[in-house]
Each structure stands twice: as C-alpha cells, then as structure tokens.
C-alpha cells in the first residue's frame, strides 16, 4: 500500500467540524429534556472576553455583571454548584506553551500610550478593554481582581441558596495560588481536593469534573482542546458529561456529549480494527500530533491529507 502525504495548513478548531460531519448527531442545540447538571464548570478566560457594557462605570459593576451573565442562570435553573476556572500562566517557564505565549506577546498590538493597570472595586473600567486583554500583565491583574471580587459578591449577586455553592480557582496569588475557594451562604473556605498547580484551565477543568459531586456535569468552553483532553479521562467514568462549545449568549447553543462521541468512535466501521478502549486516546493523540507539527503558530498546525484526519474531513479518511 502506498500512502501519499500532503501538508495542509489548518486550525485545530476545524476538528469539531470534521467530527460533526462524520457523526451526524454528535452535536445538539439543546440539552436532553429534563437534563439538569449537578455541576457546571466554566472556563473563566472566555468570560472576560465579554466587554463591559456602557452602563458599567466601575470594575465592581463589571464583576457582578459576569456573575449574573454566566453563573446566575445555572443556579436559578436548579444546578447546585458552579465552578469558575482560570488560567494561571507562567508556572512552567520552559514549557512549549511558554514559548507560544512569548510569540503571541511579541506580536500583540497595543496602543502606544498603554500602561499596566491594577484593579479595585472602585476603579473605572479601562477605556481600551482589548488593550487590557492583549497585555498579559494587565490580564493577569484582572483575573486576580475577579478572584477576590467573586469571593466577596457571589452570595448576593448569584442569590445562592443554602445547598448551592460557587467555586473559584486559578485566580489567586501567593499562598493561595493553587487553592480553589468555595463560596456558600455560610462563608468562604478552601477546597483542598481541588488544589492544583496547573497552568491551563483546559486541563484543570477535568480535575474539577472528576472530584466534584454528582453524575451530570456541564463544561462550558469553546476551546477545542478541552473536550479532546477530557475524552479519554471520561470514557470509563460513570459520568454524563456535556461540553458546551458555544459560551456567549449571542451564539446558538451547541452541546457535545462525551458519551456520544465515545459511542460514535466505537461504532465507526472504519475504526473497527482498533481496540475500542483505545479509540478516545487515539483521537486525542492525533489532535495533539496535529497541534505540534512545525508551523508558524500552534493555532495553525499542519495536518496530513490521506491520513486519519484528512485535509477536508474525516469522511474520506482511510484507516
């Protein structure tokens, strides 16, 4: 057999389109009837991509707005626990990710008058919000502020009931850096089982999924990395996990079931020669391999035509 290999520039996010095209019922626009998550895990870095409203005058206004927009409705709809997980970059300075961060920082476009900021409840909203997010130092200062603000305001803003809680992680410094904090009507306390030194929220969210109570879990993140990381971790767990791959209210809701993805892989006749229990790890490994091929950016990796992930879709991929 002769295999012809071609190299094509693609984005990792295209993987979702390939999977959706091959497995027709993989992604739905709503959760199953009556399906209410026990725990919702939000990737916090995508929350702050929501710009402040013109009615917001202080950072306290913005912080409470984020809680109302992304947390409150889950608790109102019957969820008992919402967890917010942020990136904590710079823990492993010699990692490949740190090299990629430096590349992005070197190409970031900031205003000539940009200054590093600190944040308090009473300080005004930055006039150039995108500059703030493009600057790694300012973004980290924002995340650290939100961690303290969420601890302070979550009970009132989210209208917590006695059985409900909000957990916050990845947005602290000093001796609290690795801690996750639980906010309830009874106060604020650390959660030792969720303590973690992970840099990336896309990995830390799965620690939270595995170590949180309940069976039904909803992870909210549009990052394609997230469900690929979670797939082999969840395939042998007695959990029912959905990943919401659209996080903004202006977008059509899109939910991917990890259980359905595993079932689709195991039922694919083109993959029948591969042991069923290896299929989730196989997909993850292919995704990682595609993401580490030489390219100008890890967000625009090379992939192979006529291989398992074909140049346009999985439909014609020979196995």
PDB file of C-alpha atoms in Angstrom:
ATOM      1  CA  UNK A   1       0.000   0.000   0.000  1.00  0.00           C
ATOM      2  CA  UNK A   2       1.328   3.447  -0.914  1.00  0.00           C
ATOM      3  CA  UNK A   3       0.373   6.383   1.271  1.00  0.00           C
ATOM      4  CA  UNK A   4       0.662   9.827  -0.275  1.00  0.00           C
ATOM      5  CA  UNK A   5       1.177  12.512   2.347  1.00  0.00           C
ATOM      6  CA  UNK A   6       0.454  16.170   1.800  1.00  0.00           C
ATOM      7  CA  UNK A   7       0.731  19.002   4.285  1.00  0.00           C
ATOM      8  CA  UNK A   8      -2.098  21.474   4.740  1.00  0.00           C
ATOM      9  CA  UNK A   9      -2.413  24.484   6.992  1.00  0.00           C
ATOM     10  CA  UNK A  10      -5.492  24.196   9.196  1.00  0.00           C
ATOM     11  CA  UNK A  11      -6.794  25.307  12.577  1.00  0.00           C
ATOM     12  CA  UNK A  12      -7.274  22.840  15.401  1.00  0.00           C
ATOM     13  CA  UNK A  13     -10.824  24.108  15.815  1.00  0.00           C
ATOM     14  CA  UNK A  14     -11.681  22.528  12.451  1.00  0.00           C
ATOM     15  CA  UNK A  15     -11.606  19.162  14.204  1.00  0.00           C
ATOM     16  CA  UNK A  16     -15.096  19.821  15.542  1.00  0.00           C
ATOM     17  CA  UNK A  17     -16.415  20.410  12.024  1.00  0.00           C
ATOM     18  CA  UNK A  18     -14.838  17.160  10.812  1.00  0.00           C
ATOM     19  CA  UNK A  19     -16.327  15.155  13.662  1.00  0.00           C
ATOM     20  CA  UNK A  20     -19.727  16.782  13.276  1.00  0.00           C
ATOM     21  CA  UNK A  21     -19.786  15.980   9.570  1.00  0.00           C
ATOM     22  CA  UNK A  22     -18.870  12.337  10.118  1.00  0.00           C
ATOM     23  CA  UNK A  23     -21.094  11.722  13.152  1.00  0.00           C
ATOM     24  CA  UNK A  24     -24.382  13.407  12.318  1.00  0.00           C
ATOM     25  CA  UNK A  25     -25.956  13.502  15.809  1.00  0.00           C
ATOM     26  CA  UNK A  26     -22.800  14.339  17.722  1.00  0.00           C
ATOM     27  CA  UNK A  27     -23.658  17.966  18.496  1.00  0.00           C
ATOM     28  CA  UNK A  28     -27.105  19.230  19.504  1.00  0.00           C
ATOM     29  CA  UNK A  29     -28.593  22.669  20.035  1.00  0.00           C
ATOM     30  CA  UNK A  30     -30.078  21.799  23.406  1.00  0.00           C
ATOM     31  CA  UNK A  31     -29.528  19.505  26.333  1.00  0.00           C
ATOM     32  CA  UNK A  32     -31.772  16.419  26.656  1.00  0.00           C
ATOM     33  CA  UNK A  33     -35.236  17.041  28.078  1.00  0.00           C
ATOM     34  CA  UNK A  34     -35.084  17.135  31.854  1.00  0.00           C
ATOM     35  CA  UNK A  35     -31.286  17.061  31.914  1.00  0.00           C
ATOM     36  CA  UNK A  36     -30.109  19.471  34.648  1.00  0.00           C
ATOM     37  CA  UNK A  37     -26.393  19.459  35.526  1.00  0.00           C
ATOM     38  CA  UNK A  38     -25.331  18.766  39.077  1.00  0.00           C
ATOM     39  CA  UNK A  39     -22.167  20.787  38.460  1.00  0.00           C
ATOM     40  CA  UNK A  40     -21.288  23.400  35.833  1.00  0.00           C
ATOM     41  CA  UNK A  41     -17.600  24.166  35.196  1.00  0.00           C
ATOM     42  CA  UNK A  42     -16.914  27.445  33.383  1.00  0.00           C
ATOM     43  CA  UNK A  43     -13.592  28.282  31.752  1.00  0.00           C
ATOM     44  CA  UNK A  44     -13.103  31.793  33.088  1.00  0.00           C
ATOM     45  CA  UNK A  45     -10.753  33.114  30.417  1.00  0.00           C
ATOM     46  CA  UNK A  46     -13.637  33.193  27.954  1.00  0.00           C
ATOM     47  CA  UNK A  47     -15.837  35.103  30.386  1.00  0.00           C
ATOM     48  CA  UNK A  48     -13.516  38.105  30.317  1.00  0.00           C
ATOM     49  CA  UNK A  49     -13.728  38.274  26.522  1.00  0.00           C
ATOM     50  CA  UNK A  50     -17.159  39.761  27.176  1.00  0.00           C
ATOM     51  CA  UNK A  51     -16.600  43.510  27.101  1.00  0.00           C
ATOM     52  CA  UNK A  52     -18.079  45.752  29.795  1.00  0.00           C
ATOM     53  CA  UNK A  53     -21.371  47.426  28.970  1.00  0.00           C
ATOM     54  CA  UNK A  54     -21.629  51.174  28.534  1.00  0.00           C
ATOM     55  CA  UNK A  55     -23.678  51.269  31.760  1.00  0.00           C
ATOM     56  CA  UNK A  56     -20.733  49.928  33.766  1.00  0.00           C
ATOM     57  CA  UNK A  57     -18.706  52.644  35.462  1.00  0.00           C
ATOM     58  CA  UNK A  58     -16.548  50.649  37.897  1.00  0.00           C
ATOM     59  CA  UNK A  59     -14.860  47.252  37.989  1.00  0.00           C
ATOM     60  CA  UNK A  60     -17.339  46.164  40.663  1.00  0.00           C
ATOM     61  CA  UNK A  61     -20.133  46.695  38.117  1.00  0.00           C
ATOM     62  CA  UNK A  62     -18.292  44.512  35.616  1.00  0.00           C
ATOM     63  CA  UNK A  63     -17.526  41.753  38.126  1.00  0.00           C
ATOM     64  CA  UNK A  64     -21.153  41.480  39.203  1.00  0.00           C
ATOM     65  CA  UNK A  65     -22.247  41.558  35.563  1.00  0.00           C
ATOM     66  CA  UNK A  66     -20.086  38.485  34.819  1.00  0.00           C
ATOM     67  CA  UNK A  67     -21.630  36.607  37.742  1.00  0.00           C
ATOM     68  CA  UNK A  68     -25.150  37.451  36.598  1.00  0.00           C
ATOM     69  CA  UNK A  69     -24.470  36.610  32.960  1.00  0.00           C
ATOM     70  CA  UNK A  70     -22.540  33.363  33.308  1.00  0.00           C
ATOM     71  CA  UNK A  71     -23.361  31.933  36.750  1.00  0.00           C
ATOM     72  CA  UNK A  72     -26.767  33.058  37.975  1.00  0.00           C
ATOM     73  CA  UNK A  73     -28.950  31.330  35.373  1.00  0.00           C
ATOM     74  CA  UNK A  74     -27.358  27.922  36.044  1.00  0.00           C
ATOM     75  CA  UNK A  75     -28.141  28.222  39.745  1.00  0.00           C
ATOM     76  CA  UNK A  76     -31.649  29.517  39.040  1.00  0.00           C
ATOM     77  CA  UNK A  77     -32.311  26.525  36.764  1.00  0.00           C
ATOM     78  CA  UNK A  78     -31.523  24.024  39.519  1.00  0.00           C
ATOM     79  CA  UNK A  79     -27.758  23.458  39.369  1.00  0.00           C
ATOM     80  CA  UNK A  80     -26.278  23.036  42.848  1.00  0.00           C
ATOM     81  CA  UNK A  81     -22.688  24.027  42.056  1.00  0.00           C
ATOM     82  CA  UNK A  82     -20.984  26.343  39.549  1.00  0.00           C
ATOM     83  CA  UNK A  83     -17.196  26.371  39.287  1.00  0.00           C
ATOM     84  CA  UNK A  84     -15.112  29.054  37.560  1.00  0.00           C
ATOM     85  CA  UNK A  85     -11.587  28.057  36.497  1.00  0.00           C
ATOM     86  CA  UNK A  86      -8.989  30.490  35.138  1.00  0.00           C
ATOM     87  CA  UNK A  87      -5.580  30.016  33.515  1.00  0.00           C
ATOM     88  CA  UNK A  88      -2.591  30.552  35.795  1.00  0.00           C
ATOM     89  CA  UNK A  89       0.273  31.016  33.292  1.00  0.00           C
ATOM     90  CA  UNK A  90       3.988  31.087  33.977  1.00  0.00           C
ATOM     91  CA  UNK A  91       4.178  28.131  36.371  1.00  0.00           C
ATOM     92  CA  UNK A  92       6.395  26.204  33.912  1.00  0.00           C
ATOM     93  CA  UNK A  93       8.566  28.813  32.183  1.00  0.00           C
ATOM     94  CA  UNK A  94      10.405  26.354  29.920  1.00  0.00           C
ATOM     95  CA  UNK A  95       7.318  24.637  28.537  1.00  0.00           C
ATOM     96  CA  UNK A  96       6.356  24.763  24.816  1.00  0.00           C
ATOM     97  CA  UNK A  97       3.300  26.775  25.843  1.00  0.00           C
ATOM     98  CA  UNK A  98       5.511  29.483  27.368  1.00  0.00           C
ATOM     99  CA  UNK A  99       7.307  29.780  24.004  1.00  0.00           C
ATOM    100  CA  UNK A 100       3.960  30.200  22.254  1.00  0.00           C
ATOM    101  CA  UNK A 101       2.845  32.812  24.796  1.00  0.00           C
ATOM    102  CA  UNK A 102       6.005  34.801  24.143  1.00  0.00           C
ATOM    103  CA  UNK A 103       5.373  34.620  20.402  1.00  0.00           C
ATOM    104  CA  UNK A 104       1.860  35.973  20.915  1.00  0.00           C
ATOM    105  CA  UNK A 105       3.085  38.704  23.262  1.00  0.00           C
ATOM    106  CA  UNK A 106       5.707  39.796  20.741  1.00  0.00           C
ATOM    107  CA  UNK A 107       3.045  40.185  18.059  1.00  0.00           C
ATOM    108  CA  UNK A 108       0.384  41.760  20.298  1.00  0.00           C
ATOM    109  CA  UNK A 109      -0.810  45.125  19.067  1.00  0.00           C
ATOM    110  CA  UNK A 110      -1.039  47.591  21.958  1.00  0.00           C
ATOM    111  CA  UNK A 111      -1.720  51.311  21.918  1.00  0.00           C
ATOM    112  CA  UNK A 112       1.384  53.497  22.118  1.00  0.00           C
ATOM    113  CA  UNK A 113       0.118  55.004  25.394  1.00  0.00           C
ATOM    114  CA  UNK A 114      -0.700  51.661  27.034  1.00  0.00           C
ATOM    115  CA  UNK A 115       0.128  51.396  30.739  1.00  0.00           C
ATOM    116  CA  UNK A 116      -0.026  48.403  33.081  1.00  0.00           C
ATOM    117  CA  UNK A 117      -3.112  48.510  35.273  1.00  0.00           C
ATOM    118  CA  UNK A 118      -4.226  47.366  38.688  1.00  0.00           C
ATOM    119  CA  UNK A 119      -7.862  46.829  39.600  1.00  0.00           C
ATOM    120  CA  UNK A 120     -10.092  47.529  42.584  1.00  0.00           C
ATOM    121  CA  UNK A 121     -13.866  47.661  43.056  1.00  0.00           C
ATOM    122  CA  UNK A 122     -13.960  51.431  42.644  1.00  0.00           C
ATOM    123  CA  UNK A 123     -11.518  51.906  39.771  1.00  0.00           C
ATOM    124  CA  UNK A 124     -13.085  52.882  36.436  1.00  0.00           C
ATOM    125  CA  UNK A 125     -13.469  50.484  33.542  1.00  0.00           C
ATOM    126  CA  UNK A 126     -10.407  50.724  31.240  1.00  0.00           C
ATOM    127  CA  UNK A 127     -11.275  52.776  28.179  1.00  0.00           C
ATOM    128  CA  UNK A 128      -9.345  50.373  25.916  1.00  0.00           C
ATOM    129  CA  UNK A 129     -10.612  46.979  27.029  1.00  0.00           C
ATOM    130  CA  UNK A 130      -8.958  44.991  24.252  1.00  0.00           C
ATOM    131  CA  UNK A 131      -5.599  46.543  25.094  1.00  0.00           C
ATOM    132  CA  UNK A 132      -6.090  45.314  28.629  1.00  0.00           C
ATOM    133  CA  UNK A 133      -6.706  41.751  27.456  1.00  0.00           C
ATOM    134  CA  UNK A 134      -3.853  41.845  24.947  1.00  0.00           C
ATOM    135  CA  UNK A 135      -1.378  42.746  27.697  1.00  0.00           C
ATOM    136  CA  UNK A 136      -0.523  39.622  29.698  1.00  0.00           C
ATOM    137  CA  UNK A 137       0.343  41.593  32.838  1.00  0.00           C
ATOM    138  CA  UNK A 138      -2.931  43.532  32.767  1.00  0.00           C
ATOM    139  CA  UNK A 139      -4.953  40.399  32.035  1.00  0.00           C
ATOM    140  CA  UNK A 140      -3.446  38.571  34.985  1.00  0.00           C
ATOM    141  CA  UNK A 141      -4.145  41.581  37.225  1.00  0.00           C
ATOM    142  CA  UNK A 142      -7.758  41.494  36.025  1.00  0.00           C
ATOM    143  CA  UNK A 143      -8.073  37.772  36.770  1.00  0.00           C
ATOM    144  CA  UNK A 144      -6.615  38.236  40.270  1.00  0.00           C
ATOM    145  CA  UNK A 145      -9.085  41.035  40.933  1.00  0.00           C
ATOM    146  CA  UNK A 146     -12.022  38.932  39.749  1.00  0.00           C
ATOM    147  CA  UNK A 147     -10.994  36.092  42.062  1.00  0.00           C
ATOM    148  CA  UNK A 148     -11.252  38.320  45.116  1.00  0.00           C
ATOM    149  CA  UNK A 149     -14.366  40.069  43.830  1.00  0.00           C
ATOM    150  CA  UNK A 150     -16.204  36.793  43.113  1.00  0.00           C
ATOM    151  CA  UNK A 151     -15.388  35.575  46.639  1.00  0.00           C
ATOM    152  CA  UNK A 152     -16.942  38.743  48.020  1.00  0.00           C
ATOM    153  CA  UNK A 153     -20.025  39.162  45.838  1.00  0.00           C
ATOM    154  CA  UNK A 154     -21.044  35.676  44.667  1.00  0.00           C
ATOM    155  CA  UNK A 155     -23.506  35.015  47.509  1.00  0.00           C
ATOM    156  CA  UNK A 156     -25.598  38.124  46.921  1.00  0.00           C
ATOM    157  CA  UNK A 157     -25.208  38.528  43.156  1.00  0.00           C
ATOM    158  CA  UNK A 158     -25.884  34.843  42.416  1.00  0.00           C
ATOM    159  CA  UNK A 159     -28.684  34.604  45.015  1.00  0.00           C
ATOM    160  CA  UNK A 160     -27.163  31.482  46.497  1.00  0.00           C
ATOM    161  CA  UNK A 161     -29.394  29.138  48.463  1.00  0.00           C
ATOM    162  CA  UNK A 162     -28.198  27.039  51.366  1.00  0.00           C
ATOM    163  CA  UNK A 163     -27.470  23.963  49.225  1.00  0.00           C
ATOM    164  CA  UNK A 164     -25.703  25.866  46.442  1.00  0.00           C
ATOM    165  CA  UNK A 165     -22.098  26.959  46.034  1.00  0.00           C
ATOM    166  CA  UNK A 166     -19.740  28.794  43.699  1.00  0.00           C
ATOM    167  CA  UNK A 167     -16.136  27.551  43.459  1.00  0.00           C
ATOM    168  CA  UNK A 168     -13.363  29.752  42.076  1.00  0.00           C
ATOM    169  CA  UNK A 169      -9.858  28.627  41.039  1.00  0.00           C
ATOM    170  CA  UNK A 170      -6.798  29.759  39.102  1.00  0.00           C
ATOM    171  CA  UNK A 171      -7.274  33.433  40.000  1.00  0.00           C
ATOM    172  CA  UNK A 172      -5.240  33.817  43.190  1.00  0.00           C
ATOM    173  CA  UNK A 173      -1.638  34.550  44.126  1.00  0.00           C
ATOM    174  CA  UNK A 174       0.832  33.989  46.934  1.00  0.00           C
ATOM    175  CA  UNK A 175      -0.007  31.226  49.395  1.00  0.00           C
ATOM    176  CA  UNK A 176      -3.484  30.970  47.834  1.00  0.00           C
ATOM    177  CA  UNK A 177      -2.191  30.483  44.286  1.00  0.00           C
ATOM    178  CA  UNK A 178      -3.035  26.794  43.926  1.00  0.00           C
ATOM    179  CA  UNK A 179      -6.179  26.889  46.032  1.00  0.00           C
ATOM    180  CA  UNK A 180      -9.776  26.632  44.933  1.00  0.00           C
ATOM    181  CA  UNK A 181     -12.229  28.555  47.096  1.00  0.00           C
ATOM    182  CA  UNK A 182     -15.801  27.598  47.872  1.00  0.00           C
ATOM    183  CA  UNK A 183     -18.381  30.349  48.387  1.00  0.00           C
ATOM    184  CA  UNK A 184     -21.624  29.437  50.179  1.00  0.00           C
ATOM    185  CA  UNK A 185     -24.183  31.226  52.314  1.00  0.00           C
ATOM    186  CA  UNK A 186     -22.096  30.081  55.281  1.00  0.00           C
ATOM    187  CA  UNK A 187     -18.929  31.829  54.138  1.00  0.00           C
ATOM    188  CA  UNK A 188     -15.770  31.218  52.111  1.00  0.00           C
ATOM    189  CA  UNK A 189     -13.378  28.325  52.606  1.00  0.00           C
ATOM    190  CA  UNK A 190     -10.662  26.477  50.636  1.00  0.00           C
ATOM    191  CA  UNK A 191     -11.367  23.167  48.885  1.00  0.00           C
ATOM    192  CA  UNK A 192      -8.237  21.010  49.400  1.00  0.00           C
ATOM    193  CA  UNK A 193      -9.359  18.304  46.948  1.00  0.00           C
ATOM    194  CA  UNK A 194      -9.340  20.881  44.124  1.00  0.00           C
ATOM    195  CA  UNK A 195      -5.933  22.385  44.913  1.00  0.00           C
ATOM    196  CA  UNK A 196      -3.880  22.283  41.708  1.00  0.00           C
ATOM    197  CA  UNK A 197      -0.806  23.887  40.151  1.00  0.00           C
ATOM    198  CA  UNK A 198      -1.938  23.503  36.545  1.00  0.00           C
ATOM    199  CA  UNK A 199      -1.206  26.415  34.223  1.00  0.00           C
ATOM    200  CA  UNK A 200      -4.062  25.847  31.822  1.00  0.00           C
ATOM    201  CA  UNK A 201      -7.748  25.892  32.650  1.00  0.00           C
ATOM    202  CA  UNK A 202      -8.414  23.434  29.817  1.00  0.00           C
ATOM    203  CA  UNK A 203      -6.689  20.730  31.876  1.00  0.00           C
ATOM    204  CA  UNK A 204      -7.733  21.880  35.338  1.00  0.00           C
ATOM    205  CA  UNK A 205     -11.436  21.770  34.479  1.00  0.00           C
ATOM    206  CA  UNK A 206     -11.243  17.948  34.313  1.00  0.00           C
ATOM    207  CA  UNK A 207      -9.845  17.732  37.843  1.00  0.00           C
ATOM    208  CA  UNK A 208     -12.918  19.703  38.887  1.00  0.00           C
ATOM    209  CA  UNK A 209     -15.239  17.446  36.898  1.00  0.00           C
ATOM    210  CA  UNK A 210     -13.760  14.273  38.408  1.00  0.00           C
ATOM    211  CA  UNK A 211     -13.623  15.493  42.012  1.00  0.00           C
ATOM    212  CA  UNK A 212     -16.997  17.202  42.194  1.00  0.00           C
ATOM    213  CA  UNK A 213     -20.202  15.523  43.390  1.00  0.00           C
ATOM    214  CA  UNK A 214     -22.964  14.289  41.120  1.00  0.00           C
ATOM    215  CA  UNK A 215     -23.238  12.456  37.823  1.00  0.00           C
ATOM    216  CA  UNK A 216     -24.340  15.130  35.374  1.00  0.00           C
ATOM    217  CA  UNK A 217     -21.593  17.628  34.532  1.00  0.00           C
ATOM    218  CA  UNK A 218     -21.627  20.545  32.084  1.00  0.00           C
ATOM    219  CA  UNK A 219     -18.328  22.097  30.970  1.00  0.00           C
ATOM    220  CA  UNK A 220     -18.601  25.472  29.213  1.00  0.00           C
ATOM    221  CA  UNK A 221     -15.695  26.281  26.893  1.00  0.00           C
ATOM    222  CA  UNK A 222     -15.378  26.915  23.142  1.00  0.00           C
ATOM    223  CA  UNK A 223     -11.745  25.762  23.234  1.00  0.00           C
ATOM    224  CA  UNK A 224     -11.371  22.624  21.098  1.00  0.00           C
ATOM    225  CA  UNK A 225      -8.559  21.436  23.378  1.00  0.00           C
ATOM    226  CA  UNK A 226     -10.995  20.989  26.266  1.00  0.00           C
ATOM    227  CA  UNK A 227     -13.087  18.084  25.042  1.00  0.00           C
ATOM    228  CA  UNK A 228     -10.077  16.352  23.484  1.00  0.00           C
ATOM    229  CA  UNK A 229      -8.319  16.448  26.855  1.00  0.00           C
ATOM    230  CA  UNK A 230     -11.404  15.192  28.664  1.00  0.00           C
ATOM    231  CA  UNK A 231     -12.433  12.433  26.258  1.00  0.00           C
ATOM    232  CA  UNK A 232     -10.066   9.635  27.402  1.00  0.00           C
ATOM    233  CA  UNK A 233     -10.418  10.729  31.031  1.00  0.00           C
ATOM    234  CA  UNK A 234     -14.196  10.403  30.952  1.00  0.00           C
ATOM    235  CA  UNK A 235     -14.677   7.309  28.775  1.00  0.00           C
ATOM    236  CA  UNK A 236     -14.540   4.864  31.718  1.00  0.00           C
ATOM    237  CA  UNK A 237     -16.185   7.141  34.279  1.00  0.00           C
ATOM    238  CA  UNK A 238     -19.843   6.713  35.362  1.00  0.00           C
ATOM    239  CA  UNK A 239     -20.472  10.340  34.463  1.00  0.00           C
ATOM    240  CA  UNK A 240     -22.728  12.033  31.933  1.00  0.00           C
ATOM    241  CA  UNK A 241     -20.650  14.962  30.635  1.00  0.00           C
ATOM    242  CA  UNK A 242     -21.624  17.567  28.072  1.00  0.00           C
ATOM    243  CA  UNK A 243     -19.317  20.292  26.772  1.00  0.00           C
ATOM    244  CA  UNK A 244     -20.986  23.500  25.688  1.00  0.00           C
ATOM    245  CA  UNK A 245     -18.782  24.650  22.836  1.00  0.00           C
ATOM    246  CA  UNK A 246     -20.565  27.987  22.469  1.00  0.00           C
ATOM    247  CA  UNK A 247     -20.338  30.197  25.545  1.00  0.00           C
ATOM    248  CA  UNK A 248     -21.764  33.564  24.578  1.00  0.00           C
ATOM    249  CA  UNK A 249     -25.475  34.325  24.781  1.00  0.00           C
ATOM    250  CA  UNK A 250     -25.458  35.729  21.238  1.00  0.00           C
ATOM    251  CA  UNK A 251     -24.398  32.350  19.855  1.00  0.00           C
ATOM    252  CA  UNK A 252     -26.611  29.377  19.135  1.00  0.00           C
ATOM    253  CA  UNK A 253     -26.170  26.862  21.927  1.00  0.00           C
ATOM    254  CA  UNK A 254     -24.105  23.840  20.866  1.00  0.00           C
ATOM    255  CA  UNK A 255     -23.555  20.851  23.143  1.00  0.00           C
ATOM    256  CA  UNK A 256     -21.193  17.933  22.606  1.00  0.00           C
ATOM    257  CA  UNK A 257     -21.745  14.773  24.662  1.00  0.00           C
ATOM    258  CA  UNK A 258     -18.517  12.954  25.509  1.00  0.00           C
ATOM    259  CA  UNK A 259     -20.510   9.752  25.951  1.00  0.00           C
ATOM    260  CA  UNK A 260     -21.951  10.117  22.429  1.00  0.00           C
ATOM    261  CA  UNK A 261     -18.525  10.894  20.973  1.00  0.00           C
ATOM    262  CA  UNK A 262     -17.063   7.750  22.552  1.00  0.00           C
ATOM    263  CA  UNK A 263     -20.002   5.680  21.289  1.00  0.00           C
ATOM    264  CA  UNK A 264     -19.622   7.156  17.789  1.00  0.00           C
ATOM    265  CA  UNK A 265     -15.929   6.295  17.674  1.00  0.00           C
ATOM    266  CA  UNK A 266     -16.549   2.763  18.915  1.00  0.00           C
ATOM    267  CA  UNK A 267     -19.332   2.226  16.384  1.00  0.00           C
ATOM    268  CA  UNK A 268     -17.377   3.570  13.407  1.00  0.00           C
ATOM    269  CA  UNK A 269     -16.772   0.649  10.990  1.00  0.00           C
ATOM    270  CA  UNK A 270     -13.590   2.292   9.686  1.00  0.00           C
ATOM    271  CA  UNK A 271     -12.141   2.085  13.198  1.00  0.00           C
ATOM    272  CA  UNK A 272     -13.176  -1.499  13.921  1.00  0.00           C
ATOM    273  CA  UNK A 273      -9.594  -2.806  13.759  1.00  0.00           C
ATOM    274  CA  UNK A 274      -8.575  -0.593  16.699  1.00  0.00           C
ATOM    275  CA  UNK A 275      -9.359  -1.795  20.259  1.00  0.00           C
ATOM    276  CA  UNK A 276     -12.460   0.017  21.485  1.00  0.00           C
ATOM    277  CA  UNK A 277     -10.887   1.198  24.708  1.00  0.00           C
ATOM    278  CA  UNK A 278      -8.030   2.867  22.783  1.00  0.00           C
ATOM    279  CA  UNK A 279     -10.202   4.957  20.467  1.00  0.00           C
ATOM    280  CA  UNK A 280     -10.660   8.013  22.756  1.00  0.00           C
ATOM    281  CA  UNK A 281      -6.915   8.138  23.396  1.00  0.00           C
ATOM    282  CA  UNK A 282      -6.251   7.689  19.670  1.00  0.00           C
ATOM    283  CA  UNK A 283      -8.356  10.733  18.799  1.00  0.00           C
ATOM    284  CA  UNK A 284      -6.646  12.772  21.494  1.00  0.00           C
ATOM    285  CA  UNK A 285      -3.192  11.702  20.296  1.00  0.00           C
ATOM    286  CA  UNK A 286      -3.986  12.629  16.698  1.00  0.00           C
ATOM    287  CA  UNK A 287      -5.239  16.027  17.844  1.00  0.00           C
ATOM    288  CA  UNK A 288      -2.059  16.630  19.864  1.00  0.00           C
ATOM    289  CA  UNK A 289       0.121  15.444  16.992  1.00  0.00           C
ATOM    290  CA  UNK A 290      -1.599  17.775  14.556  1.00  0.00           C
ATOM    291  CA  UNK A 291      -1.136  20.630  17.009  1.00  0.00           C
ATOM    292  CA  UNK A 292       2.605  20.064  17.366  1.00  0.00           C
ATOM    293  CA  UNK A 293       3.579  19.837  13.695  1.00  0.00           C
ATOM    294  CA  UNK A 294       6.005  22.597  12.624  1.00  0.00           C
ATOM    295  CA  UNK A 295       4.101  25.747  11.750  1.00  0.00           C
ATOM    296  CA  UNK A 296       4.107  29.454  12.353  1.00  0.00           C
ATOM    297  CA  UNK A 297       1.630  29.045  15.214  1.00  0.00           C
ATOM    298  CA  UNK A 298       0.268  26.177  17.257  1.00  0.00           C
ATOM    299  CA  UNK A 299      -3.150  27.576  16.383  1.00  0.00           C
ATOM    300  CA  UNK A 300      -2.479  26.939  12.685  1.00  0.00           C
ATOM    301  CA  UNK A 301      -0.871  23.493  12.645  1.00  0.00           C
ATOM    302  CA  UNK A 302      -0.005  21.288   9.750  1.00  0.00           C
ATOM    303  CA  UNK A 303      -2.077  18.182   9.113  1.00  0.00           C
ATOM    304  CA  UNK A 304      -1.890  15.405   6.590  1.00  0.00           C
ATOM    305  CA  UNK A 305      -4.011  14.662   3.580  1.00  0.00           C
ATOM    306  CA  UNK A 306      -4.940  10.976   3.103  1.00  0.00           C
ATOM    307  CA  UNK A 307      -4.337  10.231   6.779  1.00  0.00           C
ATOM    308  CA  UNK A 308      -6.746   9.641   9.649  1.00  0.00           C
ATOM    309  CA  UNK A 309      -7.559  13.344   9.843  1.00  0.00           C
ATOM    310  CA  UNK A 310      -7.850  14.159   6.166  1.00  0.00           C
ATOM    311  CA  UNK A 311      -7.321  17.518   4.576  1.00  0.00           C
ATOM    312  CA  UNK A 312     -11.007  18.441   4.490  1.00  0.00           C
ATOM    313  CA  UNK A 313     -12.969  15.989   6.634  1.00  0.00           C
ATOM    314  CA  UNK A 314     -12.951  12.568   8.237  1.00  0.00           C
ATOM    315  CA  UNK A 315     -15.470  11.214   5.740  1.00  0.00           C
ATOM    316  CA  UNK A 316     -12.955  10.018   3.184  1.00  0.00           C
ATOM    317  CA  UNK A 317     -10.209   9.037   5.587  1.00  0.00           C
ATOM    318  CA  UNK A 318      -8.924   5.504   5.041  1.00  0.00           C
ATOM    319  CA  UNK A 319      -7.980   3.692   8.230  1.00  0.00           C
TER     320      UNK A 319
END
